[in-house]
Structures are given as structure tokens and as C-alpha cells.
XYZ file of N, CA and C in Angstrom:
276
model
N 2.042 9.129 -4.960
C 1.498 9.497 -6.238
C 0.028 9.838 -6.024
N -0.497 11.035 -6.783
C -2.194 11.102 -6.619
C -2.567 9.981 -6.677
N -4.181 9.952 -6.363
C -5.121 9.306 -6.788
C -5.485 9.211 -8.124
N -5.388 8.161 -8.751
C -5.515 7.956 -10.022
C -4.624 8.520 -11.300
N -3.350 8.695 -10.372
C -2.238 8.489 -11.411
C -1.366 7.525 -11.733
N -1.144 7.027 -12.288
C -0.138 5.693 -12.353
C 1.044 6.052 -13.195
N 2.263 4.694 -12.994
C 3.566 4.954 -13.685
C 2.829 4.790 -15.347
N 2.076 3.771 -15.477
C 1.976 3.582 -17.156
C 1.217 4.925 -17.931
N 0.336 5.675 -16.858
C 0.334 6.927 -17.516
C 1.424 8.141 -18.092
N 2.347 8.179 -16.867
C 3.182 8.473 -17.106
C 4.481 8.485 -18.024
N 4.306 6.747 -18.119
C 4.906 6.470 -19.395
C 4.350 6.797 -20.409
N 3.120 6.623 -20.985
C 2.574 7.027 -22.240
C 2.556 8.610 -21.887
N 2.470 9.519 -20.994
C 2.670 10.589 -21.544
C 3.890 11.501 -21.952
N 4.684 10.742 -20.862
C 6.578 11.521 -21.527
C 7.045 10.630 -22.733
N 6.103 9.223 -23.274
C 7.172 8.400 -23.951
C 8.209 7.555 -23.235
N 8.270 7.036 -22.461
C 9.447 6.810 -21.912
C 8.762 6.007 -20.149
N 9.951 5.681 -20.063
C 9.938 4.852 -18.685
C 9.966 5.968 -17.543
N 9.331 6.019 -16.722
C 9.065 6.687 -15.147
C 9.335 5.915 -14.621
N 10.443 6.338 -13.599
C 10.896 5.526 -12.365
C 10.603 6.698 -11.162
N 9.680 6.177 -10.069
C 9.662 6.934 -8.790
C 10.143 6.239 -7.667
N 9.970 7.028 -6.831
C 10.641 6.912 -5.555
C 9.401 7.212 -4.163
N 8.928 6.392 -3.487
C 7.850 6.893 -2.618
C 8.779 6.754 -1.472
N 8.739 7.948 -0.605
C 9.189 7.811 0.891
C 7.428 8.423 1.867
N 7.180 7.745 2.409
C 6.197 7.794 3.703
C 7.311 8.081 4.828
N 6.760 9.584 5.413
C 6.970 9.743 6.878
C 5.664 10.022 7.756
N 5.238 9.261 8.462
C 3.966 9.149 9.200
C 4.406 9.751 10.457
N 3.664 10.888 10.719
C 3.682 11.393 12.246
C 2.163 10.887 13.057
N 2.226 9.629 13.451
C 1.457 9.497 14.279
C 1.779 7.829 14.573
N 0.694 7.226 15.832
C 0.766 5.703 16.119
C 0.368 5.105 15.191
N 0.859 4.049 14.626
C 0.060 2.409 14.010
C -0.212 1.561 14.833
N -0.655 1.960 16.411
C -1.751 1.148 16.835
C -2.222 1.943 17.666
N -3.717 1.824 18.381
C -3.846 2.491 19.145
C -3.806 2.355 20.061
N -3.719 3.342 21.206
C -3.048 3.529 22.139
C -3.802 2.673 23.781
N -3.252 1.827 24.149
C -4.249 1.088 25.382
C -4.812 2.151 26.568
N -6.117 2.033 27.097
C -6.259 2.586 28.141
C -7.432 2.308 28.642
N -7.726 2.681 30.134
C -9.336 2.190 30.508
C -10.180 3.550 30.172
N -11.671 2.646 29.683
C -12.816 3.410 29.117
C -13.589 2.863 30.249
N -14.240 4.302 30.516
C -15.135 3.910 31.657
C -16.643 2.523 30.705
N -17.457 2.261 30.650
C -18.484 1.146 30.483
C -20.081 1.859 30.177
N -19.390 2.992 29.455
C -20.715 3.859 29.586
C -20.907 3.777 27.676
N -21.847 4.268 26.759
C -21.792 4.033 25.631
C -20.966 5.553 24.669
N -21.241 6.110 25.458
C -20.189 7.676 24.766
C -18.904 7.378 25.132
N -18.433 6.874 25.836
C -17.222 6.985 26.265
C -16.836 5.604 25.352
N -17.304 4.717 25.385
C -17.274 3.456 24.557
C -16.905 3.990 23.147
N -17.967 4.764 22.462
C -17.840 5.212 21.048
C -16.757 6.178 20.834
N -16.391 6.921 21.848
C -15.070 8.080 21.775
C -14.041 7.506 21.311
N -14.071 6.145 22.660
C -12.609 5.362 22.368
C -12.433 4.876 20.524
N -13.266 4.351 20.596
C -13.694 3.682 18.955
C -13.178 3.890 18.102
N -14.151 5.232 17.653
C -14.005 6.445 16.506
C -12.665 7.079 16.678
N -11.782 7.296 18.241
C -10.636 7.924 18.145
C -9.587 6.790 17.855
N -9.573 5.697 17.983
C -8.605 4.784 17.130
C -8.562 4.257 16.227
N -10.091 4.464 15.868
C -10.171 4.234 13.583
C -9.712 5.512 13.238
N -9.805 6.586 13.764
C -8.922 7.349 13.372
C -7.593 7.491 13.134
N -7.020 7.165 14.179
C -5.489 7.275 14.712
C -4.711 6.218 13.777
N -5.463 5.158 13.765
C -5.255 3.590 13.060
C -5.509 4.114 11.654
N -6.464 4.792 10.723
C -6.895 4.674 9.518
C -5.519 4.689 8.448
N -4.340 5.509 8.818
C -3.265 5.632 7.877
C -2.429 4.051 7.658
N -2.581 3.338 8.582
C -2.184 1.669 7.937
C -2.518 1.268 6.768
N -4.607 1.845 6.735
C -4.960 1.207 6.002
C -4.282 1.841 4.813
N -4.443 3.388 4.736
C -3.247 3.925 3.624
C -2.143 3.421 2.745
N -1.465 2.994 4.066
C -0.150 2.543 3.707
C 0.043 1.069 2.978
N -1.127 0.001 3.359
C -1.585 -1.012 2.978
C -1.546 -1.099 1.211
N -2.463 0.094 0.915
C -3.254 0.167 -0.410
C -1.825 1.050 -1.103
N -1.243 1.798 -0.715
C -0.289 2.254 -1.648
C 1.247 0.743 -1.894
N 1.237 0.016 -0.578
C 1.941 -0.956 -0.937
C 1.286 -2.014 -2.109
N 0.079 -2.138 -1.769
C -0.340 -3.034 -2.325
C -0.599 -2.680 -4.267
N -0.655 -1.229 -4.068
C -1.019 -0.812 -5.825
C 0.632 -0.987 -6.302
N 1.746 -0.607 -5.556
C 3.158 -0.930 -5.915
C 3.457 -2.294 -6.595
N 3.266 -3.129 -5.623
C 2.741 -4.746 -5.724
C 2.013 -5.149 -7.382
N 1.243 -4.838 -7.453
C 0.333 -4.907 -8.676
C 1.173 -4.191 -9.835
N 1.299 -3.042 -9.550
C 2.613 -2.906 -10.593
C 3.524 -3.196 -11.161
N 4.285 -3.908 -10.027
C 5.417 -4.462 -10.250
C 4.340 -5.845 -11.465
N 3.759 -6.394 -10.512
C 3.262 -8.217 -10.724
C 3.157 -7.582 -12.617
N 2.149 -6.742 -12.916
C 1.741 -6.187 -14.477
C 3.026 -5.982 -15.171
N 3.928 -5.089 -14.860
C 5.086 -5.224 -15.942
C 5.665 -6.199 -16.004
N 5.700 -7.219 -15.299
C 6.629 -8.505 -15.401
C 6.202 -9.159 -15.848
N 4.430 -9.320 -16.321
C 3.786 -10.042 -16.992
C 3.841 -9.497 -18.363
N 3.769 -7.704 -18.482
C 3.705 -7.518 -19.837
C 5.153 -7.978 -20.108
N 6.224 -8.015 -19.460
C 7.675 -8.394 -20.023
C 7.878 -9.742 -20.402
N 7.397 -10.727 -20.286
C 6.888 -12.336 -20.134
C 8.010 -12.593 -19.202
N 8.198 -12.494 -17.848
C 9.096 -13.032 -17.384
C 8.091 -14.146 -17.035
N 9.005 -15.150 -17.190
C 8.362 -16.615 -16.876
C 8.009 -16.852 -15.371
N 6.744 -17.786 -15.567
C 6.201 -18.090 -14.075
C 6.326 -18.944 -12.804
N 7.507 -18.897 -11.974
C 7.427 -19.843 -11.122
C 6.507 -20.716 -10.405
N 6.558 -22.360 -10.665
C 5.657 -22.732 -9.945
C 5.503 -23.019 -8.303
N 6.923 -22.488 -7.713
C 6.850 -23.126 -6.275
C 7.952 -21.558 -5.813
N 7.796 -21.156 -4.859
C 8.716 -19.580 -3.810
C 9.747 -20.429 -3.910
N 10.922 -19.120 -4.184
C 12.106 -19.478 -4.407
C 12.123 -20.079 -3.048
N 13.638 -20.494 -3.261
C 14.254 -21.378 -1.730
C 13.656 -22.774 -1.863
N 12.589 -23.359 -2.092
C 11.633 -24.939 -2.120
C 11.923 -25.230 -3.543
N 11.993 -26.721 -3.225
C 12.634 -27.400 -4.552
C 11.190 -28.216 -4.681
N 11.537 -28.511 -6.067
C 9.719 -29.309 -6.509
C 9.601 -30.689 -6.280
């Protein structure tokens, strides 16, 4: 979904409930890649800058899980589903 669009916009603008579907296909590594850097400071900073690069789409993927997350947590609160005090599976 853009930046700074959300489902509840969506809802208030068709009227109605929006249900989406996100599929991520990432063409590249989520980690970066091991190798020797010679001990010099350019070659030091190459390595660096080229695996906050290579690496930066995690953080992506992080923040779109995590705004999903928040979504979900907000409608279930505007719905009053009641609040568990202990993760399913553990007894009190």
C-alpha cells in the first residue's frame, strides 16, 4: 500500500470494508554477504555502505509488517474484543 494510505481510509472512502492482500517478492539478500575487506578505511566504508544497502529492504519489510500488526491490534480494539491477560496456551 502507498505511503500514507491506510485500510480505514479506504473504508471511509468506498463506505465499506477493504480487505487487501500484500504479497512481497524481494529480489535480493536479507543478509549481507561475508567476505574479506582489506584494513584500509575506503575499502572499510565500501563494505559498510554496500550492506546497509543490500540489508535496507528488511528494514522495509519490518515496518510494513509491523503497520499490518497495528491494524489488526486497532480494529479489534475498535470491535471490543476482550483483552487477554496471559498468551494463549498458559493457564493463570
Amino acid at each position: 500500500m502507498p505511503a500514507g494510505l491506510s485500510s480505514r481510509k479506504l473504508d471511509r472512502t468506498f463506505h465499506g470494508r477493504f480487505k487487501a492482500h500484500l504479497y512481497i517478492i524481494r529480489n535480493g539478500r536479507t543478509t549481507p554477504a561475508p567476505g574479506i575487506v582489506k584494513a584500509t578505511l575506503p575499502d572499510i566504508a565500501e563494505k559498510a555502505v554496500s550492506s546497509l544497502i543490500k540489508t535496507q529492504g528488511i528494514g522495509d519489510l519490518y515496518r510494513l509488517y509491523m503497520r499490518a500488526l497495528f491494524e489488526k491490534g486497532y480494529e479489534m480494539g475498535r470491535a471490543g474484543v476482550p483483552w487477554k491477560h496471559v498468551p494463549p496456551g498458559f493457564l493463570r
